[in-house]
XYZ file of C-alpha atoms in Angstrom:
116
model
C 99.104 31.333 -133.363
C 98.974 33.978 -135.905
C 96.089 34.416 -137.916
C 95.624 36.765 -140.672
C 92.791 38.809 -141.422
C 93.660 40.196 -144.983
C 91.711 39.307 -147.925
C 94.465 40.554 -150.342
C 96.878 38.255 -148.340
C 94.588 35.388 -149.128
C 93.699 36.254 -152.495
C 90.637 34.255 -152.731
C 87.321 35.391 -153.504
C 84.031 33.855 -152.153
C 80.908 35.066 -154.494
C 77.585 36.014 -152.813
C 76.205 32.516 -154.510
C 78.780 30.567 -152.883
C 78.734 32.537 -149.606
C 74.676 31.817 -149.618
C 75.258 28.261 -150.234
C 78.022 27.738 -147.559
C 75.715 29.572 -145.010
C 72.809 27.134 -145.895
C 74.891 24.063 -145.331
C 76.479 25.473 -142.067
C 72.812 26.343 -140.765
C 72.030 22.091 -141.597
C 75.107 21.404 -139.538
C 73.639 23.455 -136.562
C 77.162 24.543 -135.473
C 78.392 27.984 -135.023
C 82.004 27.381 -134.737
C 82.687 26.190 -138.408
C 84.213 27.754 -141.105
C 84.794 27.052 -144.765
C 88.541 25.764 -145.320
C 90.300 25.952 -148.696
C 92.976 23.997 -149.305
C 95.322 22.799 -152.101
C 96.740 19.105 -151.611
C 98.825 16.804 -153.761
C 96.741 14.323 -155.750
C 94.462 13.843 -158.753
C 95.791 13.056 -162.276
C 97.228 16.617 -162.696
C 99.196 16.797 -159.603
C 97.077 19.053 -157.198
C 93.565 19.342 -156.033
C 91.260 21.480 -154.248
C 89.780 20.576 -150.818
C 86.549 22.454 -149.389
C 85.304 21.369 -145.990
C 84.037 22.494 -142.698
C 86.912 23.001 -140.016
C 86.467 24.332 -136.489
C 90.465 24.398 -136.033
C 93.041 27.228 -136.651
C 96.588 26.728 -137.470
C 99.618 28.952 -137.238
C 99.786 31.235 -140.412
C 96.113 30.473 -141.638
C 94.500 33.170 -143.439
C 91.175 34.199 -142.625
C 88.722 36.395 -144.339
C 84.951 36.939 -144.451
C 82.890 37.052 -147.383
C 79.222 38.041 -147.134
C 79.234 36.772 -143.508
C 81.130 33.387 -144.090
C 84.332 33.163 -142.599
C 86.986 31.693 -145.120
C 90.232 29.900 -143.860
C 93.269 29.331 -146.140
C 96.434 27.595 -144.945
C 99.651 29.237 -145.443
C 101.042 26.556 -147.869
C 97.855 26.923 -150.199
C 97.935 30.593 -150.481
C 100.113 30.984 -153.139
C 98.279 28.554 -155.352
C 94.897 30.238 -154.523
C 95.930 34.067 -155.008
C 93.040 35.302 -157.269
C 90.791 32.397 -157.351
C 87.185 32.808 -157.366
C 84.932 30.237 -155.704
C 81.353 30.384 -156.797
C 78.221 28.112 -156.536
C 76.325 27.389 -159.736
C 72.961 26.005 -159.756
C 71.355 25.207 -163.130
C 69.736 22.489 -165.025
C 73.237 21.226 -166.291
C 75.015 21.753 -163.193
C 75.194 21.809 -159.751
C 78.043 22.686 -157.217
C 80.892 24.769 -156.459
C 83.529 26.123 -158.937
C 86.868 27.421 -158.686
C 88.160 29.650 -161.221
C 91.980 29.954 -160.504
C 94.340 32.056 -162.679
C 97.039 30.401 -161.083
C 96.163 26.725 -162.853
C 97.945 26.338 -166.183
C 95.794 23.229 -166.926
C 93.407 20.651 -165.368
C 92.489 17.092 -165.946
C 89.419 15.946 -167.976
C 87.344 15.576 -165.047
C 88.041 18.968 -163.891
C 89.134 17.529 -160.327
C 92.715 18.372 -160.363
C 94.936 21.092 -161.653
C 98.650 21.854 -162.228
């Protein structure tokens, strides 16, 4: 198994606010073997959609980076789609949740769940 540990290879950035939220959610799970996995999969009305979930597995070619104490894993097929993307967590009166600012997305659907 080849696991890369290079932030520039992954290209994804997890902000401090997002890392704090992920740390909080991991603490609720009470498991120390989980990492945040970020993937791009076919689907949604625009063709591609983001997947964020906790995963204990590692696959050949996975890129692993650590941001503010949180391990982030991206599979080798998703890396090109996520190069330069910033994952943040917002908690305002209008909106709460993870946001992804991806310079590779040329457009998205109205609901914001998918991109192309």
